[in-house]
């Protein structure tokens, strides 16, 4: 039996890969949430009505000697709850995958954090550079 490669196995849980571009020194992955709905951060009501989309970039763990950049397609949803003051919200991802406003995935952030703790600022940054981790 021939093993089947699934691009979504490369990215953090919950993301689906729409496009994969392998360059000489970087891999770009266009990803989106695999969920059809999102939860309003104010009233916790689930919505599936998409208002718009925008792109957010986040660095992920290097792969095969190449830096990995996720281009995350984020959806904005309408909140239909009558009592909710928020009309539109952007979908959020799990804190252990991609926190709000983060420029790195949580798994990359964790490694950078531990390098910093173990080696300190400059030596940690030097080793991160050699490991192709963006710092
Ligand atoms: Zn709401």
PDB file of C-alpha atoms and ligand atoms in Angstrom:
ATOM      1  CA  UNK A   1       0.000   0.000   0.000  1.00  0.00           C
ATOM      2  CA  UNK A   2       1.321   3.421  -0.953  1.00  0.00           C
ATOM      3  CA  UNK A   3       1.307   5.993   1.859  1.00  0.00           C
ATOM      4  CA  UNK A   4      -0.927   8.953   1.057  1.00  0.00           C
ATOM      5  CA  UNK A   5       0.371  12.421   1.867  1.00  0.00           C
ATOM      6  CA  UNK A   6      -2.136  14.886   3.315  1.00  0.00           C
ATOM      7  CA  UNK A   7      -0.927  18.538   3.419  1.00  0.00           C
ATOM      8  CA  UNK A   8      -3.236  19.173   6.405  1.00  0.00           C
ATOM      9  CA  UNK A   9      -1.057  16.813   8.451  1.00  0.00           C
ATOM     10  CA  UNK A  10       1.693  19.488   8.300  1.00  0.00           C
ATOM     11  CA  UNK A  11      -0.267  22.272   9.987  1.00  0.00           C
ATOM     12  CA  UNK A  12      -1.666  22.634  13.518  1.00  0.00           C
ATOM     13  CA  UNK A  13      -4.886  20.802  14.334  1.00  0.00           C
ATOM     14  CA  UNK A  14      -8.081  22.417  13.070  1.00  0.00           C
ATOM     15  CA  UNK A  15      -6.601  23.939   9.918  1.00  0.00           C
ATOM     16  CA  UNK A  16      -7.248  22.782   6.355  1.00  0.00           C
ATOM     17  CA  UNK A  17      -4.623  23.467   3.678  1.00  0.00           C
ATOM     18  CA  UNK A  18      -6.017  25.092   0.527  1.00  0.00           C
ATOM     19  CA  UNK A  19      -2.721  25.767  -1.196  1.00  0.00           C
ATOM     20  CA  UNK A  20       0.889  24.730  -0.713  1.00  0.00           C
ATOM     21  CA  UNK A  21       3.877  26.472  -2.291  1.00  0.00           C
ATOM     22  CA  UNK A  22       7.345  24.986  -1.746  1.00  0.00           C
ATOM     23  CA  UNK A  23      10.171  27.412  -2.485  1.00  0.00           C
ATOM     24  CA  UNK A  24      13.932  26.976  -2.142  1.00  0.00           C
ATOM     25  CA  UNK A  25      14.044  28.445   1.361  1.00  0.00           C
ATOM     26  CA  UNK A  26      10.413  28.690   2.451  1.00  0.00           C
ATOM     27  CA  UNK A  27       7.120  26.862   2.360  1.00  0.00           C
ATOM     28  CA  UNK A  28       3.929  28.910   2.166  1.00  0.00           C
ATOM     29  CA  UNK A  29       0.665  27.305   3.131  1.00  0.00           C
ATOM     30  CA  UNK A  30      -2.705  28.950   2.624  1.00  0.00           C
ATOM     31  CA  UNK A  31      -4.866  27.585   5.428  1.00  0.00           C
ATOM     32  CA  UNK A  32      -8.350  28.086   6.830  1.00  0.00           C
ATOM     33  CA  UNK A  33     -10.393  26.719   9.672  1.00  0.00           C
ATOM     34  CA  UNK A  34     -11.980  23.352   9.046  1.00  0.00           C
ATOM     35  CA  UNK A  35     -15.089  24.405  10.960  1.00  0.00           C
ATOM     36  CA  UNK A  36     -18.200  25.747   9.211  1.00  0.00           C
ATOM     37  CA  UNK A  37     -19.171  27.875  12.204  1.00  0.00           C
ATOM     38  CA  UNK A  38     -17.563  30.279  14.679  1.00  0.00           C
ATOM     39  CA  UNK A  39     -18.579  31.428  18.149  1.00  0.00           C
ATOM     40  CA  UNK A  40     -19.186  35.101  18.968  1.00  0.00           C
ATOM     41  CA  UNK A  41     -16.604  36.125  21.614  1.00  0.00           C
ATOM     42  CA  UNK A  42     -19.180  38.298  23.425  1.00  0.00           C
ATOM     43  CA  UNK A  43     -22.361  36.207  23.603  1.00  0.00           C
ATOM     44  CA  UNK A  44     -21.005  32.732  22.722  1.00  0.00           C
ATOM     45  CA  UNK A  45     -23.659  32.287  20.004  1.00  0.00           C
ATOM     46  CA  UNK A  46     -22.592  30.117  17.091  1.00  0.00           C
ATOM     47  CA  UNK A  47     -22.798  31.635  13.609  1.00  0.00           C
ATOM     48  CA  UNK A  48     -22.368  30.332  10.088  1.00  0.00           C
ATOM     49  CA  UNK A  49     -23.160  33.588   8.257  1.00  0.00           C
ATOM     50  CA  UNK A  50     -19.888  34.869   6.766  1.00  0.00           C
ATOM     51  CA  UNK A  51     -19.554  38.623   6.323  1.00  0.00           C
ATOM     52  CA  UNK A  52     -16.054  38.822   4.805  1.00  0.00           C
ATOM     53  CA  UNK A  53     -12.570  37.333   4.901  1.00  0.00           C
ATOM     54  CA  UNK A  54      -9.070  38.641   5.466  1.00  0.00           C
ATOM     55  CA  UNK A  55      -5.600  37.176   5.524  1.00  0.00           C
ATOM     56  CA  UNK A  56      -3.381  36.844   8.555  1.00  0.00           C
ATOM     57  CA  UNK A  57       0.204  35.599   8.517  1.00  0.00           C
ATOM     58  CA  UNK A  58       1.816  33.367  11.112  1.00  0.00           C
ATOM     59  CA  UNK A  59       5.133  31.557  11.224  1.00  0.00           C
ATOM     60  CA  UNK A  60       5.102  27.828  11.981  1.00  0.00           C
ATOM     61  CA  UNK A  61       7.721  25.172  12.667  1.00  0.00           C
ATOM     62  CA  UNK A  62      10.344  24.817   9.898  1.00  0.00           C
ATOM     63  CA  UNK A  63      10.086  21.820   7.600  1.00  0.00           C
ATOM     64  CA  UNK A  64      12.768  20.142   5.531  1.00  0.00           C
ATOM     65  CA  UNK A  65      15.225  23.008   6.090  1.00  0.00           C
ATOM     66  CA  UNK A  66      12.693  25.624   5.000  1.00  0.00           C
ATOM     67  CA  UNK A  67      10.893  28.319   6.945  1.00  0.00           C
ATOM     68  CA  UNK A  68       7.146  27.779   7.064  1.00  0.00           C
ATOM     69  CA  UNK A  69       4.679  30.624   6.716  1.00  0.00           C
ATOM     70  CA  UNK A  70       0.953  30.141   7.192  1.00  0.00           C
ATOM     71  CA  UNK A  71      -1.346  32.504   5.344  1.00  0.00           C
ATOM     72  CA  UNK A  72      -4.450  32.088   7.438  1.00  0.00           C
ATOM     73  CA  UNK A  73      -7.740  32.987   5.761  1.00  0.00           C
ATOM     74  CA  UNK A  74      -9.771  34.404   8.640  1.00  0.00           C
ATOM     75  CA  UNK A  75     -13.540  34.770   8.274  1.00  0.00           C
ATOM     76  CA  UNK A  76     -15.651  37.537   9.782  1.00  0.00           C
ATOM     77  CA  UNK A  77     -19.084  36.371  10.846  1.00  0.00           C
ATOM     78  CA  UNK A  78     -22.367  38.116  11.589  1.00  0.00           C
ATOM     79  CA  UNK A  79     -23.608  37.691  15.133  1.00  0.00           C
ATOM     80  CA  UNK A  80     -27.376  37.206  14.884  1.00  0.00           C
ATOM     81  CA  UNK A  81     -28.127  37.244  18.611  1.00  0.00           C
ATOM     82  CA  UNK A  82     -30.629  40.076  19.160  1.00  0.00           C
ATOM     83  CA  UNK A  83     -29.268  40.998  22.592  1.00  0.00           C
ATOM     84  CA  UNK A  84     -25.600  41.015  21.520  1.00  0.00           C
ATOM     85  CA  UNK A  85     -23.989  44.403  20.964  1.00  0.00           C
ATOM     86  CA  UNK A  86     -21.474  42.952  18.520  1.00  0.00           C
ATOM     87  CA  UNK A  87     -22.697  42.637  14.952  1.00  0.00           C
ATOM     88  CA  UNK A  88     -19.555  41.290  13.320  1.00  0.00           C
ATOM     89  CA  UNK A  89     -16.718  39.228  14.750  1.00  0.00           C
ATOM     90  CA  UNK A  90     -13.609  37.528  13.412  1.00  0.00           C
ATOM     91  CA  UNK A  91     -13.286  33.824  14.044  1.00  0.00           C
ATOM     92  CA  UNK A  92     -10.739  32.901  16.694  1.00  0.00           C
ATOM     93  CA  UNK A  93      -8.494  29.906  16.911  1.00  0.00           C
ATOM     94  CA  UNK A  94      -7.665  27.863  19.968  1.00  0.00           C
ATOM     95  CA  UNK A  95      -5.042  29.416  22.277  1.00  0.00           C
ATOM     96  CA  UNK A  96      -2.946  26.255  21.926  1.00  0.00           C
ATOM     97  CA  UNK A  97      -2.989  26.582  18.124  1.00  0.00           C
ATOM     98  CA  UNK A  98      -2.892  30.271  17.162  1.00  0.00           C
ATOM     99  CA  UNK A  99      -3.724  32.859  19.824  1.00  0.00           C
ATOM    100  CA  UNK A 100      -5.446  36.107  18.842  1.00  0.00           C
ATOM    101  CA  UNK A 101      -2.911  38.607  17.416  1.00  0.00           C
ATOM    102  CA  UNK A 102      -0.028  36.059  17.575  1.00  0.00           C
ATOM    103  CA  UNK A 103       2.517  36.118  14.739  1.00  0.00           C
ATOM    104  CA  UNK A 104       3.695  32.572  15.502  1.00  0.00           C
ATOM    105  CA  UNK A 105       1.786  29.344  16.030  1.00  0.00           C
ATOM    106  CA  UNK A 106       1.689  28.173  19.635  1.00  0.00           C
ATOM    107  CA  UNK A 107       3.920  25.197  18.913  1.00  0.00           C
ATOM    108  CA  UNK A 108       6.596  27.486  17.422  1.00  0.00           C
ATOM    109  CA  UNK A 109       6.189  30.038  20.228  1.00  0.00           C
ATOM    110  CA  UNK A 110       6.711  27.282  22.799  1.00  0.00           C
ATOM    111  CA  UNK A 111      10.058  26.248  21.284  1.00  0.00           C
ATOM    112  CA  UNK A 112      11.268  29.851  20.980  1.00  0.00           C
ATOM    113  CA  UNK A 113      10.214  30.454  24.595  1.00  0.00           C
ATOM    114  CA  UNK A 114      12.150  27.412  25.880  1.00  0.00           C
ATOM    115  CA  UNK A 115      15.239  28.355  23.839  1.00  0.00           C
ATOM    116  CA  UNK A 116      15.133  31.775  25.462  1.00  0.00           C
ATOM    117  CA  UNK A 117      14.805  30.293  28.946  1.00  0.00           C
ATOM    118  CA  UNK A 118      17.591  27.753  28.438  1.00  0.00           C
ATOM    119  CA  UNK A 119      20.121  29.931  26.637  1.00  0.00           C
ATOM    120  CA  UNK A 120      19.144  33.519  27.278  1.00  0.00           C
ATOM    121  CA  UNK A 121      18.582  36.292  24.760  1.00  0.00           C
ATOM    122  CA  UNK A 122      21.476  36.441  22.284  1.00  0.00           C
ATOM    123  CA  UNK A 123      22.631  32.769  22.382  1.00  0.00           C
ATOM    124  CA  UNK A 124      18.998  31.638  22.175  1.00  0.00           C
ATOM    125  CA  UNK A 125      18.413  33.906  19.193  1.00  0.00           C
ATOM    126  CA  UNK A 126      21.577  32.540  17.545  1.00  0.00           C
ATOM    127  CA  UNK A 127      20.504  28.930  17.939  1.00  0.00           C
ATOM    128  CA  UNK A 128      16.970  29.771  16.798  1.00  0.00           C
ATOM    129  CA  UNK A 129      18.489  31.307  13.650  1.00  0.00           C
ATOM    130  CA  UNK A 130      20.422  28.077  12.970  1.00  0.00           C
ATOM    131  CA  UNK A 131      17.246  26.054  13.523  1.00  0.00           C
ATOM    132  CA  UNK A 132      15.457  28.345  11.029  1.00  0.00           C
ATOM    133  CA  UNK A 133      13.064  29.543  13.713  1.00  0.00           C
ATOM    134  CA  UNK A 134      11.952  33.135  13.157  1.00  0.00           C
ATOM    135  CA  UNK A 135      12.672  35.229  16.274  1.00  0.00           C
TER     136      UNK A 135
HETATM  137 ZN1  LIG B   1     -22.698  37.956  19.817  1.00  0.00          ZN
END
